[in-house]
Each structure stands twice: as structure tokens, then as C-alpha cells.
CSV table of C-alpha atoms in Angstrom, one decimal:
chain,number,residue,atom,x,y,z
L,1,UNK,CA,11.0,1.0,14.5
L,2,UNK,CA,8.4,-0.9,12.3
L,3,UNK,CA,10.2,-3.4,10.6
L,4,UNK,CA,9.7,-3.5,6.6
L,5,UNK,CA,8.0,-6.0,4.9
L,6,UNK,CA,9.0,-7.3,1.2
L,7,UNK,CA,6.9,-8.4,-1.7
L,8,UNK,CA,6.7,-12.1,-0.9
L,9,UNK,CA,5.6,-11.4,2.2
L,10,UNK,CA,3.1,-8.6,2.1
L,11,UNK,CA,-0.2,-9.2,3.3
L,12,UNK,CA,-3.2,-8.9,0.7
L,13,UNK,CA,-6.7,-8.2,1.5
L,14,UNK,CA,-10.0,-8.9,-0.7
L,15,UNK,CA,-11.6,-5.1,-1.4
L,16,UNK,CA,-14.4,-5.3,-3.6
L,17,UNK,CA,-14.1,-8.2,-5.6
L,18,UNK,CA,-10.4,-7.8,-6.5
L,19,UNK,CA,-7.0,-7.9,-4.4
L,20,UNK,CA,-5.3,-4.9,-2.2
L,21,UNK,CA,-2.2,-5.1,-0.1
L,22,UNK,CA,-2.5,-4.6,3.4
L,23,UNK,CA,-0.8,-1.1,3.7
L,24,UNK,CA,2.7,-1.9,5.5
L,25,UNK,CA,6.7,-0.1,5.4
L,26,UNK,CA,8.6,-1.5,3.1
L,27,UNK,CA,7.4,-3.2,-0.8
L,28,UNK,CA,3.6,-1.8,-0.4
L,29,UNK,CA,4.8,1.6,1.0
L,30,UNK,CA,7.8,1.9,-1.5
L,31,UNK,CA,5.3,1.4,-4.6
L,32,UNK,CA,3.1,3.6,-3.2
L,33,UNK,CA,5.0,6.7,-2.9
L,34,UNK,CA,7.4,5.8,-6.5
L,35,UNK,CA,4.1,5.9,-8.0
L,36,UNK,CA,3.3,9.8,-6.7
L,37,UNK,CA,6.6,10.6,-8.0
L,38,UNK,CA,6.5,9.2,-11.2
L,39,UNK,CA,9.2,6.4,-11.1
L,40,UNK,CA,8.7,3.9,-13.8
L,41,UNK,CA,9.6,1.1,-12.0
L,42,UNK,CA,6.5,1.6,-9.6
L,43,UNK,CA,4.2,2.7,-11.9
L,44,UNK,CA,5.0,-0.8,-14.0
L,45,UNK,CA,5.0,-2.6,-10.6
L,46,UNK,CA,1.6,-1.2,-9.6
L,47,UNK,CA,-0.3,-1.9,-13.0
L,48,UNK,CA,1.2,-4.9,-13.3
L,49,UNK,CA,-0.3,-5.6,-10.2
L,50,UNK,CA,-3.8,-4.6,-11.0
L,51,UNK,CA,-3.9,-6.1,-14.4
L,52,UNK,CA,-3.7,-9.3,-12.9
L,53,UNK,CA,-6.7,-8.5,-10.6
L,54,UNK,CA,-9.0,-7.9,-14.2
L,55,UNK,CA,-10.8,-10.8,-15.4
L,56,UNK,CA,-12.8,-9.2,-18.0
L,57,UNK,CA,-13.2,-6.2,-20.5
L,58,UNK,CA,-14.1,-3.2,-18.4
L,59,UNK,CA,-13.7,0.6,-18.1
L,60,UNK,CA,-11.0,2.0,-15.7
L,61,UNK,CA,-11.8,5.5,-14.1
L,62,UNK,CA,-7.9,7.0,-12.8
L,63,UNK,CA,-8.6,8.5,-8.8
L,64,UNK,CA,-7.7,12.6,-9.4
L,65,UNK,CA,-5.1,14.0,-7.6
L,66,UNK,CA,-5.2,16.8,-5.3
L,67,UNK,CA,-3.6,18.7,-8.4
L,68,UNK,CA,-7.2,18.4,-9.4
L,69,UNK,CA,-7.0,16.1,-12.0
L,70,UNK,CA,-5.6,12.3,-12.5
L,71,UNK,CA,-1.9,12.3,-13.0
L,72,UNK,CA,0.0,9.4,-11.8
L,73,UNK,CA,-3.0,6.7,-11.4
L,74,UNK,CA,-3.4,8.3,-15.4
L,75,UNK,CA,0.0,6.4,-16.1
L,76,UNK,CA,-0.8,3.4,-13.4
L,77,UNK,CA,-4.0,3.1,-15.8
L,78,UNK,CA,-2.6,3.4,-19.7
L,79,UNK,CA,0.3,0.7,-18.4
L,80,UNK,CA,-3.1,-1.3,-17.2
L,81,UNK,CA,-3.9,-1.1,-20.6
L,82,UNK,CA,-1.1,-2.3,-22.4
L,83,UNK,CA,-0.3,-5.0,-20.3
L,84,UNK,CA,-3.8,-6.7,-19.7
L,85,UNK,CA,-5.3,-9.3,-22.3
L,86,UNK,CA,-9.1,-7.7,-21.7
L,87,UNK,CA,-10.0,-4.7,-23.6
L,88,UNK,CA,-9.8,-1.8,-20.9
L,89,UNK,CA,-10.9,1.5,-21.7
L,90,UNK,CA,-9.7,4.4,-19.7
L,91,UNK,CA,-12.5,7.1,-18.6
L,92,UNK,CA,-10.5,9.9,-17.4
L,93,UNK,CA,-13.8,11.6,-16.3
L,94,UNK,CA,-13.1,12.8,-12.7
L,95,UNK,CA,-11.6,15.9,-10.8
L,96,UNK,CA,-11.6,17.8,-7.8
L,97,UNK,CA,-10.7,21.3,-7.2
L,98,UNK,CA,-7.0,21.9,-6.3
L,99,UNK,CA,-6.2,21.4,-2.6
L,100,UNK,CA,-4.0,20.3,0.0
L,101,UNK,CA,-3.1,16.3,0.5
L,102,UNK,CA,-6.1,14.9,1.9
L,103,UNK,CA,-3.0,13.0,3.9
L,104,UNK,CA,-2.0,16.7,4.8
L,105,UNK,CA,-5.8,17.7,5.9
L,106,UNK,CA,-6.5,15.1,8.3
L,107,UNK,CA,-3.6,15.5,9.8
L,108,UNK,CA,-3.3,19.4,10.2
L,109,UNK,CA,-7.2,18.7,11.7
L,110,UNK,CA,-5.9,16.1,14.2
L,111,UNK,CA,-3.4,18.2,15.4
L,112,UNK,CA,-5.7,21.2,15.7
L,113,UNK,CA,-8.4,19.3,17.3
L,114,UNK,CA,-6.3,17.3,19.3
L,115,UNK,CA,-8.6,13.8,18.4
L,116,UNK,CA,-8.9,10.7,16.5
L,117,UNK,CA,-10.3,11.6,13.3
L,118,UNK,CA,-13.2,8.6,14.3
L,119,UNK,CA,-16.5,9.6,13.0
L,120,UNK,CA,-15.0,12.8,11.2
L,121,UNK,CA,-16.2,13.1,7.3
L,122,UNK,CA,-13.8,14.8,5.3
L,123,UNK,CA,-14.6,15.5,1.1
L,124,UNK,CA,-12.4,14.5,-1.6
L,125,UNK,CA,-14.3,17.7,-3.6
L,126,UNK,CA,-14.5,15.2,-6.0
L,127,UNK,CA,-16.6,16.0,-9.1
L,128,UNK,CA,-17.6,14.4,-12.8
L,129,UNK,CA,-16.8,16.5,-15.5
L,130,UNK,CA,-18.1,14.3,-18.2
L,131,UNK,CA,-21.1,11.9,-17.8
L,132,UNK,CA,-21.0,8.5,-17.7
L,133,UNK,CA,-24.2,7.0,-19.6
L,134,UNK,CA,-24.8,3.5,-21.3
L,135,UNK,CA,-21.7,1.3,-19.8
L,136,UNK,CA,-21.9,-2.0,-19.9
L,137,UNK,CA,-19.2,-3.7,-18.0
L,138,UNK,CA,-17.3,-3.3,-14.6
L,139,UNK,CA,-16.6,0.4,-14.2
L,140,UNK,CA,-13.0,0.0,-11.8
L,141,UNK,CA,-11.8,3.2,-9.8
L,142,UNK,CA,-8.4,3.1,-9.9
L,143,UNK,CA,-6.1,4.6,-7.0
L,144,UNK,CA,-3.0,4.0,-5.3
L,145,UNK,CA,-3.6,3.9,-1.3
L,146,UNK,CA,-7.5,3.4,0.6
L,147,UNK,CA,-6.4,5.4,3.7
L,148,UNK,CA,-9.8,6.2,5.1
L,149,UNK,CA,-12.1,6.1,2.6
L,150,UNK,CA,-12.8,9.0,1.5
L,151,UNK,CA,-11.5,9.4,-2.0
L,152,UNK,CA,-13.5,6.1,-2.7
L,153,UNK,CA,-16.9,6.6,-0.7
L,154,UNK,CA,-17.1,9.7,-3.3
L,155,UNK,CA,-16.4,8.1,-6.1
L,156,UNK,CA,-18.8,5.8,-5.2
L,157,UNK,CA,-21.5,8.7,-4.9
L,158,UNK,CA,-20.9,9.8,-8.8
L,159,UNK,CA,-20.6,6.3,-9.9
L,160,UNK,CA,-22.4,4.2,-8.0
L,161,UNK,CA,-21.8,0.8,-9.9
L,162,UNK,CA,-17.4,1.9,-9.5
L,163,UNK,CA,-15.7,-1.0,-7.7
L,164,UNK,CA,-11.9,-0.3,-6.0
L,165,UNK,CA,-9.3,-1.5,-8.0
L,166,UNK,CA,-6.8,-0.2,-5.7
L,167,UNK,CA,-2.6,-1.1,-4.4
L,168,UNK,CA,-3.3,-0.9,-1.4
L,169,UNK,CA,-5.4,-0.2,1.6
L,170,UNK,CA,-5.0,0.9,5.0
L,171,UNK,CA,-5.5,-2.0,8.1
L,172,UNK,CA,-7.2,1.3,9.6
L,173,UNK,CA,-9.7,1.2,7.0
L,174,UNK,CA,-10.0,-2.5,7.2
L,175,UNK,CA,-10.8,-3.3,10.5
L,176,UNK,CA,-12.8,0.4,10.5
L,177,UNK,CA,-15.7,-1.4,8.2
């Protein structure tokens, strides 16, 4: 059994220019998932988190859910805002169109296909449905968990100048780049 890791001695990784964890059982993971379930404790935990990785006044664009809109990295993003000394404007400007988990897609593949899901693509279905014209400042996308990538490569194709602001990231995704 993987043994669990607390907060002092969770791993942290430079993504972008700001600070992840390193994706592991225990602290990381038990933020991760209070956040999708909407316990205040992790949602505090998480922003606090992030707010300490902003050094400037910026604009903070919440990751969508698979719901098809941005719910809980809404909440990590309006605590973001109250707790960080910069002046952070939320752009809640993305969606995708209601699906499955991406989690839940990769997986049902793998098991269909019976292989690593190396070199596969998969879309978030990720879509603006307001513009985003004449921003000056960072421009943060704001998520829980990098798993593979995928939610953020398309955020980065309608945004290109987005950076991660992100809890955590996968070691897969690490060591993938």
C-alpha cells in the first residue's frame, strides 16, 4: 500500500512560473478530492495555497467542470480573491459540454483498448463563451489536479497567454514533458 504523505512533507514542483504539489495519497490527494466535494476546509486550504503563489494583480480564469461549467475551482477562485493582497479579478469565461470525468474516460479507454494511454489525445471539449480582449496582466487558469494535460493544453489553445495556477500535478505528467 502507498504510504501517505502529509503537508510538511509533500513534494512541490515549479509548473509555469508558480508552485504545484507533486500529486501523492495523503495531504495533496485529500485536498484534492474535499475540494470536488465542496468541503470548506479544502477549498480554504487550496486558495490559500494559490494566493501565496500570486505576486501581482492578475485575472484568474476557474478550470470548468465536466458539469460543463466552473463550480468548485469557482469557490477555490472567489476564496483567492479575498484572501490575496493583489487585486484578482475572476473571468469565469470557460465551459465545456457536459460529459463523463475525463478521469472516468481515459480510464473506460484503457480498459477497452487494453494500452497505456501514451500518445493518445483526448479533448477537454473545452470552449470560451465570452471573449477575452484587452488584458493586461497575468491571465492564471485555475484547476485542482494536472493529470495528463489535457484540461490545460486546451486552455492554453483559447488563451494562449493562460499560465497553470494549479494544487497539484501528476509525477506522470512531470516526467511525461
Amino acid at each position: 500500500m502507498e504510504q501517505l504523505i502529509d503537508k510538511e512533507h509533500a513534494r512541490k514542483v515549479i509548473l509555469g512560473d508558480t508552485e504545484a504539489y507533486i500529486y501523492k495519497h495523503g495531504y495533496v490527494s485529500e485536498v484534492a478530492h474535499g475540494v470536488k466535494e465542496n468541503n470548506e476546509w479544502a477549498i480554504e486550504e487550496m486558495g490559500d495555497f494559490l494566493a501565496s503563489q500570486i505576486k501581482e494583480d492578475c485575472f484568474l480564469v476557474p478550470a470548468p467542470q465536466h458539469t460543463g461549467k466552473a463550480e468548485y475551482t469557482l469557490k477555490v477562485c472567489e476564496h483567492i480573491k479575498e484572501v490575496c493582497p493583489y487585486e484578482i479579478t475572476i473571468l469565469d469565461v470557460m465551459g465545456c459540454t457536459p460529459r463523463e470525468t475525463l478521469y472516468a474516460i481515459k480510464k473506460a479507454w484503457q480498459e477497452t483498448n487494453g494500452k497505456d494511454l501514451k500518445g493518445q489525445k483526448f479533448s477537454s471539449g473545452m470552449y470560451l463563451y465570452d471573449a477575452i480582449q484587452d488584458i493586461e496582466g497575468p491571465v492564471y487558469f485555475v484547476d485542482n489536479v494536472v493529470s495528463t494535460g489535457t484540461t490545460l493544453r486546451d486552455a492554453k489553445e483559447l488563451i494562449p497567454q493562460i499560465k497553470p495556477l494549479v494544487f497539484a500535478v501528476s509525477a506522470k505528467y512531470i516526467f511525461s514533458k
